[in-house]
Coordinates of C-alpha atoms in Angstrom, one line a residue:
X20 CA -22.0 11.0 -2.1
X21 CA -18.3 11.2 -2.5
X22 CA -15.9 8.1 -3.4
X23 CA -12.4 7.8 -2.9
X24 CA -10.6 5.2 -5.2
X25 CA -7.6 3.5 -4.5
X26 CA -6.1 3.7 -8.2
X27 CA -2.6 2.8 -7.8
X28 CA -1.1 0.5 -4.9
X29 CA -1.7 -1.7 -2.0
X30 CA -5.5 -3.3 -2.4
X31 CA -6.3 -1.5 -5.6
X32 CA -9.5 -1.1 -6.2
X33 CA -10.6 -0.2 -2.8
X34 CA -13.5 2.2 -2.0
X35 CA -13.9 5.0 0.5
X36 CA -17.2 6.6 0.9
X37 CA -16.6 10.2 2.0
X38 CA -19.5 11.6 4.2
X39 CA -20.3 16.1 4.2
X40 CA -17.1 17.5 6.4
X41 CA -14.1 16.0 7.3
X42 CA -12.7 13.0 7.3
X43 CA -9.0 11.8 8.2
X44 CA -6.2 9.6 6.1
X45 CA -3.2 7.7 7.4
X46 CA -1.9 5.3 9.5
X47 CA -3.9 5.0 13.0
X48 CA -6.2 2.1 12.4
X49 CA -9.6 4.2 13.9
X50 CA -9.1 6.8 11.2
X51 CA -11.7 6.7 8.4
X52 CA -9.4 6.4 5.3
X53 CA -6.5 3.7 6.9
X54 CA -3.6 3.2 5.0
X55 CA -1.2 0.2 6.3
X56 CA 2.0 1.4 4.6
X57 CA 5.2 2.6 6.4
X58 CA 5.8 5.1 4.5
X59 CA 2.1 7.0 5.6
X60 CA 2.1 8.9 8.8
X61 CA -0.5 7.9 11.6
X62 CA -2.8 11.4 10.9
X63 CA -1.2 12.2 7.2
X64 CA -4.1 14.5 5.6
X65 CA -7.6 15.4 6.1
X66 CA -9.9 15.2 2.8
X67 CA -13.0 17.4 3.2
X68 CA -16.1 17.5 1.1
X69 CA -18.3 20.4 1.4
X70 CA -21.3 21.5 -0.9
X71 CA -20.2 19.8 -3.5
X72 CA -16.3 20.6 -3.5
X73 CA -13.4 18.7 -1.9
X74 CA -10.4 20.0 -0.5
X75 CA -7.2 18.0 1.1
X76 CA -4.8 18.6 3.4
X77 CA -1.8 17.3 4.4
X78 CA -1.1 17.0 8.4
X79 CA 2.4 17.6 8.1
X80 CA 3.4 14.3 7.3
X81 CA 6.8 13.1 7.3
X82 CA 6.7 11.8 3.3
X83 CA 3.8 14.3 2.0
X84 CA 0.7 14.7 0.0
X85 CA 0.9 14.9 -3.5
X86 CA -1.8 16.1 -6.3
X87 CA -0.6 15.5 -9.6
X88 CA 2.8 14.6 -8.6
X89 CA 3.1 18.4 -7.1
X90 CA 4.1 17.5 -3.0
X91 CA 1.2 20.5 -1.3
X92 CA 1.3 22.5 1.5
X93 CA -1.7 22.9 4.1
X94 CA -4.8 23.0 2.0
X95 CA -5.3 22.2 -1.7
X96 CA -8.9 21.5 -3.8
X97 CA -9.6 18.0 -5.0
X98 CA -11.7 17.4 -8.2
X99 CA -12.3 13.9 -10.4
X100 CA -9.6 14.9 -12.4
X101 CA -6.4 15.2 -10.1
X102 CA -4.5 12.1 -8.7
X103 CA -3.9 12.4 -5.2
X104 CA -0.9 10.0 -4.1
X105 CA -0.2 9.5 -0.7
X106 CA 2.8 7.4 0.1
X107 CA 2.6 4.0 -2.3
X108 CA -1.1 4.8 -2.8
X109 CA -3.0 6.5 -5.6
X110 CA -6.6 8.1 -5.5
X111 CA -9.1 9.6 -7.4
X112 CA -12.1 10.8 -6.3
X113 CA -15.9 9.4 -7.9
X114 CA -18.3 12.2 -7.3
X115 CA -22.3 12.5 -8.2
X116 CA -22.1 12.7 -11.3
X117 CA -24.9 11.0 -13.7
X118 CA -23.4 8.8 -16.0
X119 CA -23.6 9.4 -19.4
X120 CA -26.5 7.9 -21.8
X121 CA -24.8 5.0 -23.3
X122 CA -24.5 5.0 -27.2
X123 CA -25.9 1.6 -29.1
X124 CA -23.1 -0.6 -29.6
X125 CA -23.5 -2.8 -33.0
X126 CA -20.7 -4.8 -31.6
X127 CA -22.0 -6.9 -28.9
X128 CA -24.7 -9.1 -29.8
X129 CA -25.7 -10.4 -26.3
X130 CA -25.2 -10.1 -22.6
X131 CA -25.3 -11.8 -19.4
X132 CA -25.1 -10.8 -15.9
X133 CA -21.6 -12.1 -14.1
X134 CA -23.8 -12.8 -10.7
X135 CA -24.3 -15.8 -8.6
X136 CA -28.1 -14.9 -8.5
X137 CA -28.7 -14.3 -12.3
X138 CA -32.0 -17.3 -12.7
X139 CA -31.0 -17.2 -16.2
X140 CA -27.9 -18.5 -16.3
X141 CA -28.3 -22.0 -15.1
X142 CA -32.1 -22.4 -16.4
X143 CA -30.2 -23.7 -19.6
X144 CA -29.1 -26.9 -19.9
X145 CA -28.5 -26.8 -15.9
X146 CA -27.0 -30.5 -15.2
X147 CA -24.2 -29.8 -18.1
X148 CA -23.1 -26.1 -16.7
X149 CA -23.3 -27.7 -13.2
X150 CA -21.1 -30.7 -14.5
X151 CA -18.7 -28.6 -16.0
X152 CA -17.9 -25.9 -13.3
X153 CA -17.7 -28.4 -10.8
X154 CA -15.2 -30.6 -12.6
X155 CA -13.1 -26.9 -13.3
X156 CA -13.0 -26.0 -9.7
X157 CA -12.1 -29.5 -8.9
X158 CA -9.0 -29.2 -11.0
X159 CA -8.3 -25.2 -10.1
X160 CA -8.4 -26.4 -6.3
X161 CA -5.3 -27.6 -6.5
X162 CA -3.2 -24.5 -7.5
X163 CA -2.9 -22.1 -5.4
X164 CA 0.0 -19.9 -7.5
X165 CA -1.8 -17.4 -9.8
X166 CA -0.5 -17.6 -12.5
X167 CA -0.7 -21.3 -12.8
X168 CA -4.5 -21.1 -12.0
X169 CA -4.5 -18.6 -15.1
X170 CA -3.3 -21.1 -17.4
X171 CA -5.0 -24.2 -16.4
X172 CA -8.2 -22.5 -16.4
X173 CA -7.5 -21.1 -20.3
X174 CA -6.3 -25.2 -21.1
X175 CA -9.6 -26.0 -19.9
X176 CA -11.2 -23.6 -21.8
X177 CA -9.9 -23.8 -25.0
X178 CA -11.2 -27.8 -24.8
X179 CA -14.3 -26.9 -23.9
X180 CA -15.1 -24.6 -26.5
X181 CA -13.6 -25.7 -29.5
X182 CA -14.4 -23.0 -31.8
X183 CA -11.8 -21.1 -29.8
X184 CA -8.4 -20.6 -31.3
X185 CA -7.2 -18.5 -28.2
X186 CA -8.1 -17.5 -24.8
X187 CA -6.1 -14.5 -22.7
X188 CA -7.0 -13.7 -19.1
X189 CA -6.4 -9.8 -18.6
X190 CA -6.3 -8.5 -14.6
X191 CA -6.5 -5.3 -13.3
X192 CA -3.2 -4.3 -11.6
X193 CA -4.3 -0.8 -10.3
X194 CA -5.2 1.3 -13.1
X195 CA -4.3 -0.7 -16.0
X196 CA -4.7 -3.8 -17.9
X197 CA -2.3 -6.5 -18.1
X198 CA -2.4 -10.2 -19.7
X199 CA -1.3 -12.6 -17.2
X200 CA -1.9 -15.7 -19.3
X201 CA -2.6 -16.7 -22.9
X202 CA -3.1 -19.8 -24.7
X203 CA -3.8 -20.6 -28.5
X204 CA -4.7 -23.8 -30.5
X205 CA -2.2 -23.2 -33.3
X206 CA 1.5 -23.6 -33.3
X207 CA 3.8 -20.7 -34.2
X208 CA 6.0 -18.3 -31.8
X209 CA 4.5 -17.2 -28.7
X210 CA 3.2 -13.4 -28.5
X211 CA 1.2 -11.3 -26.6
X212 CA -2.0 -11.3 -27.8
X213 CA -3.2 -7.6 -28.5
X214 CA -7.2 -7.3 -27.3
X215 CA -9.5 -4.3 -27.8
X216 CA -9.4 -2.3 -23.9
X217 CA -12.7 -0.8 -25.0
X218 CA -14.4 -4.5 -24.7
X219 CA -12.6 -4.8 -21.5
X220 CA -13.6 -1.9 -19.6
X221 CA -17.0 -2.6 -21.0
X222 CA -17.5 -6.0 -19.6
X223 CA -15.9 -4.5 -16.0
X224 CA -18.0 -1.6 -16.0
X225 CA -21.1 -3.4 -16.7
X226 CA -20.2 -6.3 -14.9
X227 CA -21.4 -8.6 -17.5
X228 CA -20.4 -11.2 -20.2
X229 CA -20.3 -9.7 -23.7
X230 CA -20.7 -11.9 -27.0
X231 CA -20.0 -10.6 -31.0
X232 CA -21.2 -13.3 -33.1
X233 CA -19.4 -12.0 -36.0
X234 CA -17.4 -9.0 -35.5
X235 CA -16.6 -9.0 -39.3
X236 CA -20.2 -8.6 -40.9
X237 CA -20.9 -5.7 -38.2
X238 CA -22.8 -2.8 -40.1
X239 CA -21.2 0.2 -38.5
X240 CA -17.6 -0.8 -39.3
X241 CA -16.2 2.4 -38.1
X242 CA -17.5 1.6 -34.0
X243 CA -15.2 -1.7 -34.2
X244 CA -12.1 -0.5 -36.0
X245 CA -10.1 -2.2 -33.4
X246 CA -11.3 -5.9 -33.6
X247 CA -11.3 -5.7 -37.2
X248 CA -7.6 -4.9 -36.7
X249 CA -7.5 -8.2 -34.7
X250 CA -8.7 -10.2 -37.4
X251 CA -11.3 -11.3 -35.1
X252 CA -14.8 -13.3 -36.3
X253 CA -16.6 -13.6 -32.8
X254 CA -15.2 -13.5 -29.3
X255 CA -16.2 -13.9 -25.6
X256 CA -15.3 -11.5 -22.8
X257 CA -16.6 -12.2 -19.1
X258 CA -15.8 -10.1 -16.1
X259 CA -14.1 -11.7 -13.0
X260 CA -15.4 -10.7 -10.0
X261 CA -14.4 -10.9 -6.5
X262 CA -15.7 -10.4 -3.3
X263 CA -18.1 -7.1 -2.6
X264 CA -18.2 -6.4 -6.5
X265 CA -14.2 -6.0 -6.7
X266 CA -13.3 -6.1 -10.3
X267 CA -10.2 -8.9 -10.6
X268 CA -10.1 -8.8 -14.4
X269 CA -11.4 -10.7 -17.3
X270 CA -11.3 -14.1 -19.5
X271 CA -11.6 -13.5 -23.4
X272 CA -12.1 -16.0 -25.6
X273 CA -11.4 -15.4 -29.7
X274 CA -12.7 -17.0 -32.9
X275 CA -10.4 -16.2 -36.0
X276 CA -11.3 -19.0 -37.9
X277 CA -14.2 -18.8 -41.3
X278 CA -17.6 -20.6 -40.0
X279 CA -16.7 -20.5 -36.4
X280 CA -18.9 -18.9 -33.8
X281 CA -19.5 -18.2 -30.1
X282 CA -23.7 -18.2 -29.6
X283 CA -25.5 -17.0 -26.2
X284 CA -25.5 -20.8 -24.7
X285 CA -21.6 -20.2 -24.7
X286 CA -21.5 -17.0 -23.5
X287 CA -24.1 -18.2 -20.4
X288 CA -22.0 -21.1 -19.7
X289 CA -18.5 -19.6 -20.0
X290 CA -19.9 -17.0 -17.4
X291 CA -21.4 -19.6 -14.8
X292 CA -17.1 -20.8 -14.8
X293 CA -16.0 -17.3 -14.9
X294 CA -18.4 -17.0 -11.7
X295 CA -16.3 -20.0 -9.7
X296 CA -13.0 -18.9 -10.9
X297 CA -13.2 -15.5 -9.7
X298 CA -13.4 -17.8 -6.4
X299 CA -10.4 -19.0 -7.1
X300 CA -8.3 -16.5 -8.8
X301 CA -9.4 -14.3 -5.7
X302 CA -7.6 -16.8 -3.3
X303 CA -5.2 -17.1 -5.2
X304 CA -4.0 -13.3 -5.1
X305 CA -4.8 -13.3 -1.6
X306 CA -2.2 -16.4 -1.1
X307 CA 0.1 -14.3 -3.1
X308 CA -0.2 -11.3 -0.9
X309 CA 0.0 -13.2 2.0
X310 CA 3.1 -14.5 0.7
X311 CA 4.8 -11.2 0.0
X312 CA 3.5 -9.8 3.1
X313 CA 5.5 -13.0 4.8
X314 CA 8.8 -11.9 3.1
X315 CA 8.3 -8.3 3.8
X316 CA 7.7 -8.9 7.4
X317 CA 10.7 -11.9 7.0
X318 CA 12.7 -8.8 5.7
X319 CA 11.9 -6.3 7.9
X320 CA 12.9 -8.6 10.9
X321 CA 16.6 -9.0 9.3
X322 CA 16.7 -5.3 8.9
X323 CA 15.7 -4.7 12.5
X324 CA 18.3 -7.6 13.4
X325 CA 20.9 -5.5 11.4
X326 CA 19.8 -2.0 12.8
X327 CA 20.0 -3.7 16.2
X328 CA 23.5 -4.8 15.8
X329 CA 25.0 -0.9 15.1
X330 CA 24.1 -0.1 18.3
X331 CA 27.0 -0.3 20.9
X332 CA 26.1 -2.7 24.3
X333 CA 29.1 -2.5 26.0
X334 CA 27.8 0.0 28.3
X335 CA 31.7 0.4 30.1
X336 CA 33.9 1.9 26.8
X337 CA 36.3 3.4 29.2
X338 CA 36.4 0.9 31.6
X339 CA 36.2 1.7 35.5
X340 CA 37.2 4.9 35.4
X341 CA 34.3 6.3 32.8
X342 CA 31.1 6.9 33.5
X343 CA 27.9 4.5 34.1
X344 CA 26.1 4.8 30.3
X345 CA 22.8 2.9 29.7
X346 CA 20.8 3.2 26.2
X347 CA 18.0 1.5 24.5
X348 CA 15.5 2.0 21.5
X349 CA 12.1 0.8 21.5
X350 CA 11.1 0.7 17.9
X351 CA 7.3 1.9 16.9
X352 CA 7.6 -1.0 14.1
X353 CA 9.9 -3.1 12.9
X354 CA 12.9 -1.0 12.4
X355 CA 13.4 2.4 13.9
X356 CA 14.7 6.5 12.6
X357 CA 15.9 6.8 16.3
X358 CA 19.4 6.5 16.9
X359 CA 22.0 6.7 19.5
X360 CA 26.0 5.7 19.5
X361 CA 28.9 6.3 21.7
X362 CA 32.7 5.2 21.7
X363 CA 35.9 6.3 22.9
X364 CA 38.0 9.3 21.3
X365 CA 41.8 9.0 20.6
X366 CA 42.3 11.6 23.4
X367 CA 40.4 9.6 26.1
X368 CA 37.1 11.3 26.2
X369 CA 33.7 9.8 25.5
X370 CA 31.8 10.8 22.4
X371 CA 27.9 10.2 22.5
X372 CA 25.1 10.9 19.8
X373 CA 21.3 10.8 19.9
X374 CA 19.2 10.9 17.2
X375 CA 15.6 10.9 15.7
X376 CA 15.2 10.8 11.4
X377 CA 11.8 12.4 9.9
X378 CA 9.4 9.9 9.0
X379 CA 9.4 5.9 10.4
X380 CA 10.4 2.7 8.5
X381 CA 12.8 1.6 6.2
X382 CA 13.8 5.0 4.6
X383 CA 14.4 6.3 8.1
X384 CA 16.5 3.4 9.2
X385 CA 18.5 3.5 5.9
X386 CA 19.2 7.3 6.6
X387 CA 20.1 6.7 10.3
X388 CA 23.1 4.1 9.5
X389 CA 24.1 6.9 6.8
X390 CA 23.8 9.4 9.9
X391 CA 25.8 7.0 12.2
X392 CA 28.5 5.9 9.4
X393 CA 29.2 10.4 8.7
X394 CA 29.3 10.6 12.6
X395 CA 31.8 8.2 13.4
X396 CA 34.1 9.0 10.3
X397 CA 34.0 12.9 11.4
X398 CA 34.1 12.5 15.0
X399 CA 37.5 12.0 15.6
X400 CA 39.3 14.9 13.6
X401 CA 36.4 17.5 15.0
X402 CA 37.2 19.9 17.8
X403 CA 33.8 20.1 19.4
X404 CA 30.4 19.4 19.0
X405 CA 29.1 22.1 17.4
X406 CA 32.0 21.5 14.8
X407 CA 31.0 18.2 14.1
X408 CA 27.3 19.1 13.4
X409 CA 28.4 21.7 11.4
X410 CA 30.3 19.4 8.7
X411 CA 27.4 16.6 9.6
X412 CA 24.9 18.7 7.6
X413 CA 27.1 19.8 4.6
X414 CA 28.3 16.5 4.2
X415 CA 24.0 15.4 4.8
X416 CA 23.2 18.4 2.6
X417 CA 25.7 17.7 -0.4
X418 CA 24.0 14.3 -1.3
X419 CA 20.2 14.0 0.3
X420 CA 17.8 12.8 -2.3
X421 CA 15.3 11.3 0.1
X422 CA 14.7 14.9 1.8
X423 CA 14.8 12.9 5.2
X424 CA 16.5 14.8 7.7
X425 CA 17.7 14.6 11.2
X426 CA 17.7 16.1 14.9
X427 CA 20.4 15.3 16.9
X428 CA 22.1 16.0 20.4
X429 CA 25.7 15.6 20.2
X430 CA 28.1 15.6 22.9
X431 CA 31.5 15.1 24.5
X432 CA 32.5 13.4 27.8
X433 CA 35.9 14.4 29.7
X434 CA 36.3 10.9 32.6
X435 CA 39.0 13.3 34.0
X436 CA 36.7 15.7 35.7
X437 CA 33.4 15.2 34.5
X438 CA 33.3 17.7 32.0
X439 CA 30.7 17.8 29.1
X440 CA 30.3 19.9 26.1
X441 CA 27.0 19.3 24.3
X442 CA 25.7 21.1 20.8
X443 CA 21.7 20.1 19.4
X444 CA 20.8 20.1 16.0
X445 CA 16.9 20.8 16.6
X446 CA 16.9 18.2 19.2
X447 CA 15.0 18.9 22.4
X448 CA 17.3 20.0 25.3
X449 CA 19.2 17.1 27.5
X450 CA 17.8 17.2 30.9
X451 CA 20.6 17.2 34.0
X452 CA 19.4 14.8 37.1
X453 CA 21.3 15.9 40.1
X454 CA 22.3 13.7 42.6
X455 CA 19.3 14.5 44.9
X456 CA 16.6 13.9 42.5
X457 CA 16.2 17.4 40.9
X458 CA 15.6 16.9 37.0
X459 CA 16.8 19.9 35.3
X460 CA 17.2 21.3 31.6
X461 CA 20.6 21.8 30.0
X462 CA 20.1 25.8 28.7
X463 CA 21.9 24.8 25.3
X464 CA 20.7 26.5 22.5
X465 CA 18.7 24.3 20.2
X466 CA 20.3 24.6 16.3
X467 CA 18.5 23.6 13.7
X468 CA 17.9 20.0 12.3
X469 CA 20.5 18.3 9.8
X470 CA 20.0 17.4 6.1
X471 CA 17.8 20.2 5.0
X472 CA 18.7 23.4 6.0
X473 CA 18.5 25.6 3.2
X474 CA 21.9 28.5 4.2
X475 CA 24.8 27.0 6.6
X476 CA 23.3 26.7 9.8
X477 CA 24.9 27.6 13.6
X478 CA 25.5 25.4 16.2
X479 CA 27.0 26.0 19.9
X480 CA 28.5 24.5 22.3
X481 CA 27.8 24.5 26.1
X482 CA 29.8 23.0 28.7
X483 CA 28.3 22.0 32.0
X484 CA 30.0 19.9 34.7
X485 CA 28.5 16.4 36.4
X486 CA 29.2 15.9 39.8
X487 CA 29.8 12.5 40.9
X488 CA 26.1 11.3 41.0
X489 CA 24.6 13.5 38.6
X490 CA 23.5 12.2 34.9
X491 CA 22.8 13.0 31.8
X492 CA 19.8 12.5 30.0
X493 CA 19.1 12.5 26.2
X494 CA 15.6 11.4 24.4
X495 CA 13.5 11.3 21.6
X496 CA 10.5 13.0 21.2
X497 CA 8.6 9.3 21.3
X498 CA 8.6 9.7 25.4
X499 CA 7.4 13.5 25.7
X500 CA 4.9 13.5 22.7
X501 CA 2.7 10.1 23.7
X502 CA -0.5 10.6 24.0
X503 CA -2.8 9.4 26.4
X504 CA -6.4 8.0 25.1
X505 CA -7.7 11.2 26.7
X506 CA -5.0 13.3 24.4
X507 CA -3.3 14.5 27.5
X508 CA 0.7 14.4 26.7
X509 CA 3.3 12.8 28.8
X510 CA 5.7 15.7 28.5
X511 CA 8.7 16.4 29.7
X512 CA 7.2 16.8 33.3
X513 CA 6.2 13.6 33.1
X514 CA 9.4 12.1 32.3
X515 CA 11.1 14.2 35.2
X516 CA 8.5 12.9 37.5
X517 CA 9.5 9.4 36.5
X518 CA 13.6 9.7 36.3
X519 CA 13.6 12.2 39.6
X520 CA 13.3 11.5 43.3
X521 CA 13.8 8.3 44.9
X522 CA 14.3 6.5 41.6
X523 CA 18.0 8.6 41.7
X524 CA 20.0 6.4 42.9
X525 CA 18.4 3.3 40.6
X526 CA 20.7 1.4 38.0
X527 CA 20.3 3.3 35.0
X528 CA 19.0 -0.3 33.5
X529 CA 16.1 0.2 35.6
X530 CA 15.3 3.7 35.3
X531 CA 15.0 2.9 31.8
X532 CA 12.9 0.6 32.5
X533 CA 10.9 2.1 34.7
X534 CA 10.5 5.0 31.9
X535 CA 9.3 2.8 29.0
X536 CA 6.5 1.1 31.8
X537 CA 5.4 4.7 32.9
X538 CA 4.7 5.8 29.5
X539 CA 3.1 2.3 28.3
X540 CA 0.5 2.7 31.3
X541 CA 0.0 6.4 30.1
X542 CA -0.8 5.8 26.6
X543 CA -2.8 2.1 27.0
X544 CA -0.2 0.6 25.9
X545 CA 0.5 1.6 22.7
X546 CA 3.8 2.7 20.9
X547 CA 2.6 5.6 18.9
X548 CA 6.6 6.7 17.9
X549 CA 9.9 5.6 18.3
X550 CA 11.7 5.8 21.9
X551 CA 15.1 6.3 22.7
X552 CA 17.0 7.1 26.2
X553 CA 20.1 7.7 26.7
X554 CA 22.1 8.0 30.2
X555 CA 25.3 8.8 31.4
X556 CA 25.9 9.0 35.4
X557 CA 29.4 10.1 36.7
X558 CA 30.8 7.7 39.4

């Protein structure tokens, strides 16, 4: 049986067991390796595990798959010894292998197993261990801050075992080790305390309380180089550990002074606490991520709020004489990578924009206020739309280090006698409604998208004509490409079978309207992508 780790990330530490064939990573919630992160596309990669070997690959996601920090293309192998990072995540794969015979260790003198249904570790002494963890979790209850639980738990400590001149409580944050609290019986200036990672892993790995009784007297010097280097006499190191066996970190105690020694009952009763903190140090990283979670999501509504307020809602920029507009965006999440903008030129016409950025989430909303600030700066002095998109790109080209890019339809309103011009920049074709229903396709070519083209790409214009009556129509992909649970696609035929015939003469308001509905009852109900409509009807 195969394992992917999460190494690196959101809830480190967690476990995928990866059955013979295929199975899929990303975003979409029934998938069997679900990532909740933004930046991770709904079907990002498939990892596959065949007679023994694994291979990934990536679903052409919108922020790619990565094996030792080298972004792959279609298929890769995957062995124990790669990293595989997908968006904020890191992974490494646990295969069958036996594990290795361990060597005698002269070190550690006695162990105990961190669990709840060890019968050892109450049958001594039971009333006094009960006594004391009950009065501890008393006192932790009332913290809920971690590192605050951290510190009162060492304080305790260190008065309950008074051969103990310090006590350090090391986490795991991903893949390493880190000291999140320390305390010491002696004055002097505050330092890190260094600790032996070897003893650490040890005590995680086993999942058990390890005591030295006197590190210095140890026979086979050479095997405990490193606690020598401490200055260390004896010391206590217990695993912490959470719910289904997650490994949280560990509590160390250290003896430095000459006659003083930690002996098995300590080790037995400094594990029964470690077994109620974990408890609590558990809750109280899961209060923390619920409070960072809170901000985020506090964050992301400000950004949307932001986002929101770019978009033009004064639907009449030329007054009675311009044409009907209506537009809207229906973000998949919080904020959205779709775009769309329009305002009046100095010579009286009507400049428009729609939009839709790679990938979904912050990046893509960050990039699309870039996109909107280039557009409206080099609208003015181009002379058409094809122009524009032309200097859009170098300028998106020149300074890009997110490798997001853009497709975009682009075009130009005359109120005089309905004139358009229109240039895409790998944005699907508009779609031309006539005034008796008939949905059409504007034949303009299509261009390439903006921000990434490697050689200077070529964009043309083509001018149509709207007859009083007839609109306009620009989307996003997030209409034609929903899927219903059945995988059928809405498509453009569906969204011409929703905009045409007797809903033609409709406020554009509710056309809209009646779009977004359509599609909602064609997928379930869900919002798989972005969705953005824009219309412009001649009086």
């Amino acid at each position: 049986m195969t394992v992917l780790v999460a190494a690196k990330g959101p809830n480190a530490g967690q476990r995928f067991t990866l059955e013979d064939g295929g199975a899929l990573i990303g975003r979409q919630p029934d998938v069997a390796v679900y990532l909740d992160s933004l930046s991770v596309s709904r079907h990002h990669a498939r990892i596959i595990c065949q007679s023994g070997a694994c291979f990934i690959e990536d679903l052409a996601s919108s922020n790619g798959t990565y094996i030792n920090g080298v972004r792959i293309a279609g298929r890769a192998p995957l062995t124990d010894q790669d990293e595989l990072r997908i968006g904020p995540y890191t992974f490494h794969l646990l295969g069958d292998r036996p594990p290795p015979s361990p060597a005698p260790d002269p070190i550690i003198r006695a162990r105990v197993d961190a669990a709840a249904t060890n019968p050892t570790l109450f049958s001594n002494n039971a009333a006094y261990k009960l006594q004391v963890v009950l009065a501890i979790a008393r006192e932790l209850g009332r913290a809920l801050e971690l590192d605050p639980v951290l510190g009162r738990l060492l304080d305790h400590l260190l008065h309950l075992f008074p051969q103990a001149d310090r006590g350090m409580a090391v986490l795991c944050e991903g893949d390493r080790l880190a000291v999140r609290a320390q305390r010491t019986r002696h004055d002097g200036p505050r330092t890190d305390y260094p600790f032996s990672r070897t003893i650490v892993r040890r005590a995680l790995d086993d999942g058990a309380g390890l005591l030295s009784e006197d590190v210095g007297r140890d026979g086979k010097v050479d095997l405990s180089a490193t606690l020598i280097s401490l200055n260390l006499r004896s010391f206590l190191c217990v695993p912490l550990i959470g719910w289904e066996g997650r490994r949280l970190g560990v509590i160390q105690l250290d003896c430095i002074r000459p006659g003083q020694v930690f002996k098995a009952d300590d080790l037995e009763l400094l594990t029964a606490v470690c077994l109620q903190a974990s408890v609590v140090v558990e809750n109280a990283a899961l209060y923390a991520e619920h409070l960072r979670e809170a901000q985020l999501r506090q964050e992301l509504l400000f950004a949307r709020e932001i986002q929101q307020s770019f978009l033009p809602t004064d639907f009449d920029p030329l007054g009675p004489e311009g044409p009907e507009i209506f537009a809207r965006v229906q973000p998949a999440r919080e904020v959205s990578g779709d775009l769309y903008d329009f305002f009046a030129l100095p010579n009286g016409r009507l400049a428009f924009f729609l939009g839709d950025v790679s990938g979904k989430g912050m990046p893509a909303a960050l990039f699309m206020i870039a996109v909107r600030t280039l557009i409206r700066h080099l609208a003015p002095s181009a002379s058409g739309p094809a122009e524009l998109l032309r200097r859009l790109n170098a300028a998106l080209c020149a300074d890009n280090p997110t490798n997001l890019y853009v497709t975009l339809a682009h075009g130009v309103y005359d109120p005089v006698d309905g004139g358009v011009v229109v240039a895409l920049g790998g944005h699907p074709a508009p779609l031309l409604r006539r005034a008796d229903g008939r949905i059409e396709t504007v034949a303009a070519k299509p261009g390439l998208m903006l921000g990434c083209a490697p050689v200077e790409p070529v964009y043309t214009d083509k001018a149509l004509t709207l007859a009083p009556g007839e609109t306009l129509i620009l989307y996003t992909d997030g209409y034609t490409e929903a899927f219903a649970p059945d995988r059928r696609m809405f498509g453009v035929e569906g969204l011409c079978e929703v905009l045409g015939g007797a809903r033609t003469p409709l406020p554009l308001r509710e056309c809209a309207e009646e779009t977004a509905a359509a599609v909602a009852r064609f997928t379930g109900g869900e919002l798989q992508d972005d969705q953005t409509l824009f219309l412009l009807r001649r009086r």
